[in-house]
Short mmCIF file of C-alpha atoms and ligand atoms in Angstrom, two decimals:
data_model
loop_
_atom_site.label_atom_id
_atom_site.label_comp_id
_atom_site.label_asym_id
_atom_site.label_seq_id
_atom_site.Cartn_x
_atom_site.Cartn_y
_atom_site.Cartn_z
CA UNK X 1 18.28 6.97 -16.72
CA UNK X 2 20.35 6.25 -13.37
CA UNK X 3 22.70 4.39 -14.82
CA UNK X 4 24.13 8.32 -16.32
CA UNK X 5 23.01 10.65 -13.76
CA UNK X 6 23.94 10.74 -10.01
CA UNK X 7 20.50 10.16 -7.65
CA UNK X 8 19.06 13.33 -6.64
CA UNK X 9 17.83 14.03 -2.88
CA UNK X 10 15.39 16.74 -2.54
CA UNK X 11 13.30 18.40 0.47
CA UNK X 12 11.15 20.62 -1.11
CA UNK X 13 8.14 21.23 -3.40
CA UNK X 14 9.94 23.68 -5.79
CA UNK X 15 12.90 21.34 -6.01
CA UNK X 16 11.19 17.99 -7.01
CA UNK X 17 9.11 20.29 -9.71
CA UNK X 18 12.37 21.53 -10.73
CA UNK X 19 13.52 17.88 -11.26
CA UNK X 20 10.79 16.66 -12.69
CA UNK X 21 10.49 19.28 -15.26
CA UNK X 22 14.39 19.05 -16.26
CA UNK X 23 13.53 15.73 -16.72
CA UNK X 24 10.65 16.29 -18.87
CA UNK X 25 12.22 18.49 -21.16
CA UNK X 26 14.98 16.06 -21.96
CA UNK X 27 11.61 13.68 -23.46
CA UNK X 28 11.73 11.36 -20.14
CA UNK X 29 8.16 9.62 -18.92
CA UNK X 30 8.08 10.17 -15.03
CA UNK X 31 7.27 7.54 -12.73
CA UNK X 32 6.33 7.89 -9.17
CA UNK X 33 6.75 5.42 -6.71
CA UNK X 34 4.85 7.08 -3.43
CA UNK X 35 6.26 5.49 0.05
CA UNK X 36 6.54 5.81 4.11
CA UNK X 37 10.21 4.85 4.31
CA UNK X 38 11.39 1.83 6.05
CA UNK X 39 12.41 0.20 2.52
CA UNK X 40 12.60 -3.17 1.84
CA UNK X 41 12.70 -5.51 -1.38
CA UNK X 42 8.54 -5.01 -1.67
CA UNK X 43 9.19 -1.22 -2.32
CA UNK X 44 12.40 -2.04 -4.36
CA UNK X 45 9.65 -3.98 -6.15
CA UNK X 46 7.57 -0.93 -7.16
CA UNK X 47 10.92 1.02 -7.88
CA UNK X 48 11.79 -2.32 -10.29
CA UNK X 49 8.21 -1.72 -12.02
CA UNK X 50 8.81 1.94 -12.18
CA UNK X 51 12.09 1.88 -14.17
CA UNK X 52 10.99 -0.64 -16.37
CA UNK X 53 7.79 1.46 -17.79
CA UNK X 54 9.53 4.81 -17.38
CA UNK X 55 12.74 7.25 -18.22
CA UNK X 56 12.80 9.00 -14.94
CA UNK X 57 11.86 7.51 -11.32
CA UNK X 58 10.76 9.43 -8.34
CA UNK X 59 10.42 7.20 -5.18
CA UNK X 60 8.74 9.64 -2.39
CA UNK X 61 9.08 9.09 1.46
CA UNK X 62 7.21 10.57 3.66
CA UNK X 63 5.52 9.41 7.13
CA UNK X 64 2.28 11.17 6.61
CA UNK X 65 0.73 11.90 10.00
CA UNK X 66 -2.47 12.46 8.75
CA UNK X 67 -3.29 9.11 7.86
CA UNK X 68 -2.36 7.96 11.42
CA UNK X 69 -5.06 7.83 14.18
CA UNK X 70 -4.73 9.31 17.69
CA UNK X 71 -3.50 5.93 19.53
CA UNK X 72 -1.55 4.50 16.31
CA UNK X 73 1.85 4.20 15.62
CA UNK X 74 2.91 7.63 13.78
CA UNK X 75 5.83 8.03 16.35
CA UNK X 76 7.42 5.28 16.42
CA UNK X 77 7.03 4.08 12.51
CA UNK X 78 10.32 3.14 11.60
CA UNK X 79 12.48 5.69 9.77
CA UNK X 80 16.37 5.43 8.51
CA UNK X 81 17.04 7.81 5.94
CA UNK X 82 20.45 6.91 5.11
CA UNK X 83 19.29 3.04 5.14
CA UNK X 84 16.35 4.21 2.75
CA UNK X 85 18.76 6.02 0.26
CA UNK X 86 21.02 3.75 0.21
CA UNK X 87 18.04 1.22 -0.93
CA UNK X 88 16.97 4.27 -3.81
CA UNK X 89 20.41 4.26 -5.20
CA UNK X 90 21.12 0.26 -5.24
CA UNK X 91 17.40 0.34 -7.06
CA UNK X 92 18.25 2.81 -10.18
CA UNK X 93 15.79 5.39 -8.80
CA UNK X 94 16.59 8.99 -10.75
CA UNK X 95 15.67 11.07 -7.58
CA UNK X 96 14.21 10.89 -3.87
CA UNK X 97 11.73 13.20 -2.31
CA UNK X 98 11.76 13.60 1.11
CA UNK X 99 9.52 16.43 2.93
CA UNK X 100 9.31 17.53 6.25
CA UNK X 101 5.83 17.40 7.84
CA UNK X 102 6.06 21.46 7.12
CA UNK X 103 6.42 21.03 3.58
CA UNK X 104 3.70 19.36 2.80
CA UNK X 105 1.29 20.63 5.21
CA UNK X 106 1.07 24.24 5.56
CA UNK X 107 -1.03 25.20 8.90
CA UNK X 108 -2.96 27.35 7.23
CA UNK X 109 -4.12 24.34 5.23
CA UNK X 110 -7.79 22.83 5.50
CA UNK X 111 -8.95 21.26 2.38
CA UNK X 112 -8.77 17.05 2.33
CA UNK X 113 -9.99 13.93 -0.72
CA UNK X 114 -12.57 12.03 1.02
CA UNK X 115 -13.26 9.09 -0.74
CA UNK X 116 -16.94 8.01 -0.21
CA UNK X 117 -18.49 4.37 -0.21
CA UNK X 118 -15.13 2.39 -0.79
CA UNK X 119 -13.84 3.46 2.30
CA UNK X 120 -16.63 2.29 4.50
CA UNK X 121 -15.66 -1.43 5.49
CA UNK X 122 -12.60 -3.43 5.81
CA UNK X 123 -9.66 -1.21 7.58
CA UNK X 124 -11.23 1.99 6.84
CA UNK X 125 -14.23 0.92 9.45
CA UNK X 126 -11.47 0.57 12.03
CA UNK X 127 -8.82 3.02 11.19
CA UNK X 128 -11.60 6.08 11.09
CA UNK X 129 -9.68 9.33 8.71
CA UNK X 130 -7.18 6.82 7.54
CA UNK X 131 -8.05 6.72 4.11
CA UNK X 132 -8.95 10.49 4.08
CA UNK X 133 -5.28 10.98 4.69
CA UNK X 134 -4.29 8.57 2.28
CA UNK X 135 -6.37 10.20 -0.11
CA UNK X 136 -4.99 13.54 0.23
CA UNK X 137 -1.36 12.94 0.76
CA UNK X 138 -1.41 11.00 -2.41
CA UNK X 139 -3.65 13.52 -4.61
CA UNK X 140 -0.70 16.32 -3.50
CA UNK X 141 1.83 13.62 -4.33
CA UNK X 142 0.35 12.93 -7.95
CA UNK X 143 -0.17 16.93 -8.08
CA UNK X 144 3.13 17.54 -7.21
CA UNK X 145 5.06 15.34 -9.17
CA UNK X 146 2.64 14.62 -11.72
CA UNK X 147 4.27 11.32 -12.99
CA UNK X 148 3.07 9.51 -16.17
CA UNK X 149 2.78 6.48 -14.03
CA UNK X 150 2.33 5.94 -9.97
CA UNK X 151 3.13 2.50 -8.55
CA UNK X 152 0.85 0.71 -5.61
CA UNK X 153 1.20 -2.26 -3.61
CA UNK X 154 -1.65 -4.60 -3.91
CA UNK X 155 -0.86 -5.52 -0.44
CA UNK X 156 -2.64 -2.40 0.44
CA UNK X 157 -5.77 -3.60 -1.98
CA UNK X 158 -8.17 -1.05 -0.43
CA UNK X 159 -5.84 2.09 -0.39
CA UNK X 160 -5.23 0.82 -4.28
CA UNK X 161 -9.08 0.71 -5.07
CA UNK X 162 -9.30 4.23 -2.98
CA UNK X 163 -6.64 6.16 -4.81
CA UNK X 164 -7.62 4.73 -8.66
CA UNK X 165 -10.75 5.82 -7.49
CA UNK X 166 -9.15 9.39 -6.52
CA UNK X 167 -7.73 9.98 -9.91
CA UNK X 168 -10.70 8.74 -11.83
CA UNK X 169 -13.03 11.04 -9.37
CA UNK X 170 -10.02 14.10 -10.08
CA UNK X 171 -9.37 13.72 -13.64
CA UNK X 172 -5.85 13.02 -13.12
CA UNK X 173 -3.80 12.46 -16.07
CA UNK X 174 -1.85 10.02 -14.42
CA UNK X 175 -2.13 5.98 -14.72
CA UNK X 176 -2.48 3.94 -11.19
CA UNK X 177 -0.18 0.81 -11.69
CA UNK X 178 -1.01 -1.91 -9.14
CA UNK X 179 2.15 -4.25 -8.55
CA UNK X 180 1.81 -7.58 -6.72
CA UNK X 181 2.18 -8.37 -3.26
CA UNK X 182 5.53 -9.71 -2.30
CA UNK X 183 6.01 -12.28 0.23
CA UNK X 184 8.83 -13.33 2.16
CA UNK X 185 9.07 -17.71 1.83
CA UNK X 186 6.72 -18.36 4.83
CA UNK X 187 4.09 -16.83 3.29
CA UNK X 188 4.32 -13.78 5.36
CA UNK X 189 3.59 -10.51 3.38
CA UNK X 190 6.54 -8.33 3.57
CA UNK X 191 5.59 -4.95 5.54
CA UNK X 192 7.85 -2.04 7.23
CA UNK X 193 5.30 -2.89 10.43
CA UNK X 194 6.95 -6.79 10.45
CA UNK X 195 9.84 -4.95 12.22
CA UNK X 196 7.62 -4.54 14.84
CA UNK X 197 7.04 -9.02 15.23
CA UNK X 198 9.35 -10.61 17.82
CA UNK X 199 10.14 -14.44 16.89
CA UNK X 200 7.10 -15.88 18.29
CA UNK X 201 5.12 -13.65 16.68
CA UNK X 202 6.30 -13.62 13.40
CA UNK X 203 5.88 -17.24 13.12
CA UNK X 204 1.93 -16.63 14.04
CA UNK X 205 2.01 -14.17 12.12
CA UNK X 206 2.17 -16.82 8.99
CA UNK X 207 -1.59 -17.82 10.23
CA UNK X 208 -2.77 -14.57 7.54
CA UNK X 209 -1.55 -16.34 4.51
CA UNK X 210 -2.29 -19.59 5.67
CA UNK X 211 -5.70 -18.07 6.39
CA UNK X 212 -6.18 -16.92 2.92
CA UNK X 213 -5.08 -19.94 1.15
CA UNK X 214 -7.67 -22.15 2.84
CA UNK X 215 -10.40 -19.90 2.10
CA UNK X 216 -9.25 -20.07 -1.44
CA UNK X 217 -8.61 -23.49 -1.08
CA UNK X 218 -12.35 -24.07 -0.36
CA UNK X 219 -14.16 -21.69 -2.98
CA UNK X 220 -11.98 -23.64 -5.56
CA UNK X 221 -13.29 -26.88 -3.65
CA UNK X 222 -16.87 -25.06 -4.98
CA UNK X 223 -17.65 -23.43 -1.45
CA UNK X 224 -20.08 -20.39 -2.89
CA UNK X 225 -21.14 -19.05 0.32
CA UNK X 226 -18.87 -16.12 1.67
CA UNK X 227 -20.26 -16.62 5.73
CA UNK X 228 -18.88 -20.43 5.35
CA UNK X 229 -15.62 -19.38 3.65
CA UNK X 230 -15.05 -16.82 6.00
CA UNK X 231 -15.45 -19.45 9.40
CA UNK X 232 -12.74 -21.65 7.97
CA UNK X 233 -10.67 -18.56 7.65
CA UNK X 234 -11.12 -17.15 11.37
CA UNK X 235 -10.37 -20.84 12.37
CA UNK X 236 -7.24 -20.80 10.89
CA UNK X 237 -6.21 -17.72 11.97
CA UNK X 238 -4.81 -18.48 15.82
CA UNK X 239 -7.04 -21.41 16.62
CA UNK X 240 -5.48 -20.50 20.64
CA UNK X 241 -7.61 -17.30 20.52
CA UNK X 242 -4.46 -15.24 21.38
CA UNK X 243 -4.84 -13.17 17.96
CA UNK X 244 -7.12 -9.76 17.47
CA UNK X 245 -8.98 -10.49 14.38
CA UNK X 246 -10.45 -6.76 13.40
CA UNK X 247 -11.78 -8.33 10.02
CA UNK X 248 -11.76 -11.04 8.08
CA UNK X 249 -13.86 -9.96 4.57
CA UNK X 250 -15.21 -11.25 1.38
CA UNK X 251 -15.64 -8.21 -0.64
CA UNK X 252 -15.97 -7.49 -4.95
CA UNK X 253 -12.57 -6.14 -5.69
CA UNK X 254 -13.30 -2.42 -7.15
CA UNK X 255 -15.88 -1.39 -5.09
CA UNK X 256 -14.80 -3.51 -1.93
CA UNK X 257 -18.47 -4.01 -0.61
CA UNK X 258 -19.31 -7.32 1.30
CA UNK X 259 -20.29 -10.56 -0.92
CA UNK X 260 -22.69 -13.05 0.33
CA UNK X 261 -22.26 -15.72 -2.72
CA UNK X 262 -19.14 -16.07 -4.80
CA UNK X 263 -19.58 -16.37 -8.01
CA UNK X 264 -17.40 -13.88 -9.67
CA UNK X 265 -14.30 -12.99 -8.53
CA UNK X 266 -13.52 -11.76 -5.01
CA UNK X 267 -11.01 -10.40 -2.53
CA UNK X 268 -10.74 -12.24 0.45
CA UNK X 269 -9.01 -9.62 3.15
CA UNK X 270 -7.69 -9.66 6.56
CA UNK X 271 -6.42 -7.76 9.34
CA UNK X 272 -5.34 -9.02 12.50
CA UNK X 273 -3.46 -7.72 15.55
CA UNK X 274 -0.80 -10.06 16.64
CA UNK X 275 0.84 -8.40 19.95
CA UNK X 276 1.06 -5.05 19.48
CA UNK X 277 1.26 -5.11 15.56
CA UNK X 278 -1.78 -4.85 13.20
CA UNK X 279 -1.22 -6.51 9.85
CA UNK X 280 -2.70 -6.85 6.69
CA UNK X 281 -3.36 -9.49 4.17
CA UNK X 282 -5.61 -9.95 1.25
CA UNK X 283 -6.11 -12.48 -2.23
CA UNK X 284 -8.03 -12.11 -5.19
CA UNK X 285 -9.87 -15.37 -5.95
CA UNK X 286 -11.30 -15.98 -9.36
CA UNK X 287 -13.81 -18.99 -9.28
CA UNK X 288 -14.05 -19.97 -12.54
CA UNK X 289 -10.40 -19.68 -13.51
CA UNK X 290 -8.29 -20.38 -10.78
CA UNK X 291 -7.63 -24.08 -9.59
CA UNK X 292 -6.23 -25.79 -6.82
P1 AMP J 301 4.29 1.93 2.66
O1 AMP J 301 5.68 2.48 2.74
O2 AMP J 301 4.03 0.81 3.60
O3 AMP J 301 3.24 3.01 2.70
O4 AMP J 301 4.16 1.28 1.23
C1 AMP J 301 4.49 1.98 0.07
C2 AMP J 301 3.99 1.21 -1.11
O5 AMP J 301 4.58 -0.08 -1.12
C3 AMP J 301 2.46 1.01 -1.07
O6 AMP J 301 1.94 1.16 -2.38
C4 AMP J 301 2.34 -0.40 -0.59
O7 AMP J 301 1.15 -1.05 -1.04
C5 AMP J 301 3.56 -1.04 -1.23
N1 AMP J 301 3.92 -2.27 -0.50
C6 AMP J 301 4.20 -2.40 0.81
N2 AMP J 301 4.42 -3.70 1.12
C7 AMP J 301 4.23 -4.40 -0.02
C8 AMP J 301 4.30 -5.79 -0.37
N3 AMP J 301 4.61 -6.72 0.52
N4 AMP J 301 4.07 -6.13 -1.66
C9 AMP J 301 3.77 -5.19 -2.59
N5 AMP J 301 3.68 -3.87 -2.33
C10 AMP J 301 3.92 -3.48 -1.06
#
């Protein structure tokens, strides 16, 4: 649809609607591909994905404070608007939505998605609201926009479980497509936050991956016992000690609660602070199918 049509930048509610409805009525599928900003080739992934399913992509960027905790980094995520456009129009994308705080939050308003259960481990034990934000920023996104299709990172595998959750839960009419996890050739997942690595600790930053493919390398090696799996993991992660492990996790994949023996398959998940950055990792393991 790009390819005809110039890429539209909106800042409000009533104009995306607008959009999305012109595009409707010309028999377009909308695809939404929800965002903080900071683009790189893992978003231009999801944009990829979203073009290829559907007539009409809407990529959405938006910093959304409420999913930030009181000592976290909501003021100095990265933003570059121009930068980010510039990424929307190489990708194809039809049109870009881009609220203020303002817009999307009116003062006035108190209602929030809590997502129960799911929620209660991995990050969102240490990130406490995060996912509550997550939740509701994405259930006004889907209401706003209300795309045929809305594109996830599995990098974020417990915000994915959390909002498929949210539209089962909501009766949303809209399908959650989970896209996979980009990596940059060290290993290293790409992430906005990697901005945040000097030199040094990019390259110990490699230690996640590396973690995760020796616990997979040792439940393929017929390790069934998550406790055992999970110490060769923590050992590989900054053997020096100089690395904040929050979590390192065996968990079943849709409901993300804690395994104790694998035998079906699993998501092994991390989250370490290197310096000042806290990153992510995770990789579904399949004993039975997968081999070394
Ligand atoms: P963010 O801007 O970090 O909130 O990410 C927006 C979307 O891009 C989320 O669905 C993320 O899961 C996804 N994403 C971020 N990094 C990656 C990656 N390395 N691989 C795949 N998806 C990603």
């Amino acid at each position: 649809m790009a390819d005809s049509r110039t890429m539209q930048v909106v800042r409000t509610v009533d104009a995306i609607r607008e959009l999305v409805s012109a595009a409707r009525a010309d028999g377009c599928s909308i695809g939404l591909v929800p965002t903080m900003g900071a683009l790189h080739h893992a978003h231009v992934s999801l944009m990829d994905a979203a073009r290829r399913d559907c007539d009409f992509t809407v990529v959405s960027v938006f910093v959304n404070p409420t999913q930030f905790g009181p000592n976290e980094d909501y003021e100095r995520y990265p933003r570059d608007e121009a930068a980010d456009l510039s990424t929307c129009r190489s990708a194809g994308v039809d049109a870009v939505f881009l609220p203020a705080v303002g817009e999307m939050y009116a003062p006035e308003a108190v209602t929030a998605v809590r997502v129960a259960g799911l929620t209660s481990g991995l990050c969102g034990a240490f990130r406490p609201g995060h996912f509550d934000g997550v939740a509701t920023v994405v259930a006004k996104l889907l209401n706003i926009v209300q795309p045929d299709r809305a594109y996830f990172g599995e990098k974020d595998a417990q915000q994915l479980a959390v909002i498929r959750r949210v539209v089962i839960d909501l009766d949303m009419p809209t399908e959650v497509v989970g896209c996979p996890t980009v990596r940059e050739e060290s290993g290293l997942a790409v992430s906005s936050r990697n901005a945040y690595l000097s030199s040094a600790e990019r390259v110990r930053a490699q230690s996640l991956y590396a973690a995760l493919q020796a616990g997979r390398a040792r439940i393929l090696s017929g390790e069934r016992d998550a406790e055992s799996v999970i110490g060769t993991m923590r050992s590989v992660i900054d053997p020096a000690g100089s690395a904040k492990v929050d979590y390192v996790s065996i968990v079943e994949p849709a409901t993300m609660q804690p395994v104790a023996r694998i035998e079906d398959p699993v998501l092994l998940a991390l989250a370490v602070r290197i310096g000042g950055t806290r990153l992510i990792d995770n990789l579904t393991v399949d004993p039975s199918a997968d081999s070394l």
